[in-house]
XYZ file of C-alpha atoms in Angstrom:
302
model
C 35.760 -16.785 -32.226
C 34.563 -14.230 -29.676
C 32.256 -12.573 -32.175
C 30.662 -15.898 -33.126
C 30.158 -16.766 -29.461
C 28.581 -13.364 -28.801
C 26.164 -13.771 -31.699
C 25.066 -17.213 -30.509
C 24.679 -16.055 -26.928
C 22.659 -13.002 -27.941
C 20.359 -14.999 -30.212
C 19.797 -17.606 -27.504
C 18.849 -14.892 -24.987
C 16.378 -13.329 -27.414
C 14.839 -16.715 -28.138
C 14.494 -17.433 -24.415
C 12.791 -14.062 -23.896
C 10.371 -14.731 -26.737
C 9.578 -18.156 -25.341
C 8.960 -16.746 -21.852
C 6.679 -14.043 -23.260
C 4.618 -16.546 -25.210
C 4.174 -18.856 -22.238
C 2.628 -16.288 -19.887
C -0.685 -17.376 -18.455
C -3.776 -15.318 -19.194
C -7.484 -15.959 -19.440
C -7.373 -16.246 -23.229
C -5.255 -19.388 -22.892
C -7.656 -21.090 -20.458
C -9.638 -24.050 -21.623
C -13.406 -23.797 -21.870
C -13.819 -26.172 -18.932
C -11.623 -24.018 -16.708
C -13.513 -20.883 -17.720
C -16.851 -22.516 -16.885
C -15.614 -23.675 -13.453
C -14.176 -20.270 -12.519
C -17.270 -18.435 -13.741
C -19.627 -20.728 -11.839
C -17.592 -20.387 -8.626
C -17.623 -16.591 -8.938
C -21.377 -16.489 -9.549
C -22.127 -18.816 -6.633
C -19.842 -16.867 -4.276
C -21.414 -13.552 -5.252
C -24.905 -14.959 -4.821
C -24.114 -16.308 -1.358
C -22.618 -12.966 -0.283
C -25.658 -11.042 -1.548
C -28.033 -13.473 0.185
C -26.171 -13.199 3.486
C -26.255 -9.389 3.298
C -30.000 -9.377 2.521
C -30.848 -11.765 5.358
C -28.659 -10.097 7.992
C -31.448 -8.297 9.858
C -34.118 -10.958 9.409
C -31.815 -13.626 10.837
C -30.607 -11.452 13.733
C -34.092 -10.357 14.804
C -36.897 -12.394 16.296
C -40.269 -12.594 14.590
C -41.932 -10.583 17.358
C -39.502 -7.650 17.303
C -40.462 -4.397 15.619
C -37.569 -2.671 13.881
C -37.244 1.086 14.354
C -37.807 3.207 11.234
C -34.826 4.835 9.553
C -34.768 8.521 10.468
C -32.905 11.332 8.640
C -30.217 12.258 11.166
C -28.316 15.171 9.666
C -25.061 14.425 11.475
C -24.779 11.110 9.622
C -24.412 12.853 6.261
C -21.074 13.645 4.675
C -19.383 16.788 5.936
C -22.135 17.613 8.444
C -21.539 18.018 12.154
C -23.649 17.544 15.244
C -26.158 20.260 16.070
C -24.518 21.993 19.048
C -27.847 23.489 20.187
C -29.459 20.050 20.134
C -26.520 18.575 22.062
C -26.940 21.287 24.700
C -30.672 20.651 25.004
C -29.998 16.912 25.124
C -27.638 17.390 28.034
C -30.390 19.329 29.813
C -32.780 16.409 29.240
C -30.192 13.971 30.560
C -29.466 16.142 33.578
C -33.121 16.647 34.551
C -34.621 13.293 33.507
C -32.056 10.561 32.859
C -29.328 11.281 35.419
C -31.486 10.054 38.281
C -30.954 6.456 37.118
C -28.322 6.377 34.354
C -24.641 7.285 34.545
C -22.184 8.729 32.019
C -19.027 6.995 33.176
C -16.727 8.205 30.403
C -17.856 11.830 30.103
C -16.256 14.584 32.194
C -17.383 18.181 32.549
C -14.374 19.314 30.530
C -15.737 17.434 27.513
C -18.658 19.872 27.348
C -16.363 22.869 26.808
C -16.463 24.086 23.224
C -19.199 21.615 22.269
C -22.363 22.641 24.098
C -21.131 24.917 26.898
C -18.542 27.566 27.503
C -15.771 26.994 30.015
C -17.514 29.175 32.621
C -20.797 27.312 32.182
C -19.077 23.932 32.497
C -17.290 25.073 35.657
C -20.608 26.223 37.134
C -22.200 22.843 36.347
C -19.291 20.995 37.944
C -19.405 23.182 41.051
C -23.015 22.143 41.671
C -21.861 18.551 42.292
C -20.240 17.228 45.447
C -17.349 14.874 44.723
C -15.752 12.490 47.211
C -11.996 13.160 47.332
C -9.046 12.473 49.560
C -7.479 11.398 51.695
C -6.543 14.667 53.389
C -3.587 15.271 55.712
C -5.431 13.383 58.465
C -6.139 10.390 56.227
C -9.862 11.135 55.946
C -11.987 11.283 52.826
C -13.893 14.500 52.246
C -16.368 16.049 49.862
C -15.561 19.010 47.670
C -17.144 20.961 44.836
C -16.682 19.484 41.406
C -14.085 20.640 38.895
C -13.806 20.449 35.113
C -11.601 17.375 35.372
C -14.245 15.433 37.337
C -16.463 12.940 35.577
C -20.241 13.016 35.712
C -21.502 11.837 39.112
C -23.019 8.373 39.286
C -26.551 7.942 40.635
C -25.685 4.749 42.548
C -22.707 3.534 44.536
C -22.437 0.215 42.709
C -24.444 -2.309 40.696
C -25.928 -3.951 43.793
C -27.201 -0.605 45.040
C -28.736 0.117 41.622
C -30.542 -3.230 41.459
C -31.807 -2.904 45.022
C -33.397 0.463 44.242
C -34.877 -0.600 40.882
C -36.507 -3.933 41.850
C -33.709 -5.986 40.302
C -33.268 -3.983 37.103
C -29.865 -2.469 36.367
C -29.971 0.867 34.473
C -27.142 0.738 31.912
C -24.472 3.381 31.511
C -25.343 5.708 28.630
C -21.851 6.700 27.504
C -21.840 4.289 24.533
C -25.480 3.221 24.509
C -26.044 4.425 20.931
C -23.375 2.132 19.486
C -24.309 -0.694 21.860
C -27.757 -1.192 20.299
C -28.696 -2.304 16.804
C -30.242 0.617 14.983
C -28.105 3.235 16.763
C -29.944 6.588 16.993
C -33.083 5.175 15.381
C -33.455 2.597 18.146
C -32.878 5.051 21.016
C -35.357 7.580 19.628
C -37.978 4.928 18.858
C -37.558 3.324 22.282
C -38.168 6.631 24.070
C -41.334 7.201 22.027
C -42.491 3.581 21.859
C -44.547 3.243 25.061
C -48.155 2.088 24.686
C -50.788 0.292 26.697
C -50.231 -3.450 26.631
C -52.584 -5.177 24.173
C -54.998 -7.863 25.257
C -53.301 -11.124 26.145
C -49.941 -9.578 27.035
C -49.016 -10.032 30.677
C -46.457 -7.764 32.321
C -44.844 -7.798 35.738
C -45.618 -5.213 38.380
C -42.514 -3.198 37.510
C -42.600 -3.761 33.741
C -43.919 -1.556 30.960
C -44.942 -2.260 27.360
C -42.636 -0.883 24.666
C -43.025 -2.043 21.080
C -39.355 -1.482 20.189
C -37.782 -3.208 23.190
C -36.884 -6.896 22.617
C -39.675 -8.861 24.266
C -41.737 -5.639 24.655
C -41.447 -5.788 28.478
C -39.069 -3.106 29.772
C -38.278 -2.150 33.345
C -37.915 1.572 32.598
C -41.159 3.467 32.563
C -42.010 6.244 30.155
C -40.025 9.306 31.170
C -40.617 11.749 28.317
C -43.950 13.529 27.960
C -45.029 16.754 26.351
C -43.902 19.716 28.474
C -42.347 17.461 31.132
C -39.642 20.148 31.387
C -38.759 23.537 29.946
C -35.807 24.247 27.699
C -33.579 27.167 28.579
C -33.655 28.432 24.986
C -37.459 28.362 24.761
C -37.735 25.435 22.339
C -41.138 23.680 22.692
C -40.500 20.602 24.831
C -42.619 18.067 22.979
C -42.018 14.362 23.469
C -40.411 13.931 20.054
C -38.229 17.026 20.541
C -37.031 15.753 23.909
C -36.272 12.315 22.438
C -34.445 13.817 19.444
C -32.271 16.085 21.580
C -31.273 13.483 24.151
C -30.551 11.002 21.337
C -28.300 13.564 19.642
C -26.542 14.152 22.956
C -25.999 10.409 23.450
C -24.672 10.170 19.904
C -22.095 12.763 20.884
C -21.171 10.923 24.103
C -20.609 7.738 22.081
C -18.244 9.556 19.698
C -17.106 12.946 21.058
C -14.619 13.328 18.168
C -17.174 13.031 15.363
C -16.959 16.698 14.366
C -13.154 16.567 14.283
C -13.197 13.478 12.068
C -15.684 15.128 9.722
C -13.396 18.154 9.480
C -10.372 15.988 8.681
C -12.361 14.093 6.049
C -13.365 17.382 4.421
C -9.737 18.515 4.328
C -8.628 15.201 2.813
C -11.233 15.479 0.043
C -10.259 19.073 -0.766
C -6.520 18.304 -0.831
C -7.114 15.162 -2.891
C -9.115 17.165 -5.440
C -6.138 19.516 -5.791
C -3.138 17.197 -5.672
C -4.392 14.040 -7.431
C -4.834 15.815 -10.804
C -1.408 17.430 -10.354
C 0.219 14.078 -9.613
C -1.557 12.483 -12.564
C -0.313 15.236 -14.871
C 3.225 14.911 -13.544
C 3.110 11.152 -14.011
C 1.947 11.551 -17.612
C 4.600 14.170 -18.241
C 7.451 12.078 -16.858
C 6.524 8.603 -18.070
C 5.709 9.764 -21.592
C 9.427 9.816 -22.303
C 9.951 6.447 -20.635
C 7.086 4.695 -22.401
C 7.912 6.178 -25.803
C 11.583 5.134 -25.619
C 12.570 2.436 -28.112
C 15.182 -0.115 -27.082
C 16.780 -2.386 -29.691
C 19.516 -4.961 -29.586
C 22.198 -4.486 -32.160
C 24.806 -7.226 -32.138
C 28.345 -6.187 -32.843
C 29.920 -7.371 -36.045
């Protein structure tokens, strides 16, 4: 009796497994109508996504705005870092030209160490600044020489002071200016080199200047970079394009001071992946060969 019951139970389980295997859903079992509907929906969705991607810039930009050209910035390539010499020259441009109006709120002197300056050079730069500190033992605020931990000094006390001294215009902070503008480095470089005489029919205010890359072409900041407007410490010719390139590279670093570190980590990940992924694949093949080649059969007892 037990053997008969076991045979019936085993056969019923095998039949149920066969039925469940034959009723699995796959695309080969779909009807032609269902295949047509799914295919059409996929094609329409892909077409809409491609159209939206192609029209992204034309929809976001006005008809009168000139887009900056795409420039070959080396630090945007894989496994390439920022040019430390260019960052150093860019800081010199910022210090001598831009710092009179624009701040670097999130950059301290200590951030320059190991990137563009040595520790002694950064300390000397900080010591040239007078920083308001306190209160002292008498409860009074006082000025002291800057230290590495101090942030870059601001040119104005507050926004109202900045607007009052710039005829209503507010010079933005440059810490993240590269990422805050569409076009990134291309836009900053093109803006600095995009000053021209206003064409006929274009009216500008008394404190406005014509720049082909600025939205609306009327910008409150005048042209600040000219050929030989300053001299580089390393003797590099200070042409307008060289000045714009260096200060743009410096502002790219201020927007992402950890770019070089991330590039280094990415390089290490690629190297380790090239070593360990083939080893893991081989180990997987070696182990699962026995599992996949194993044959399991049901043999009912007599």
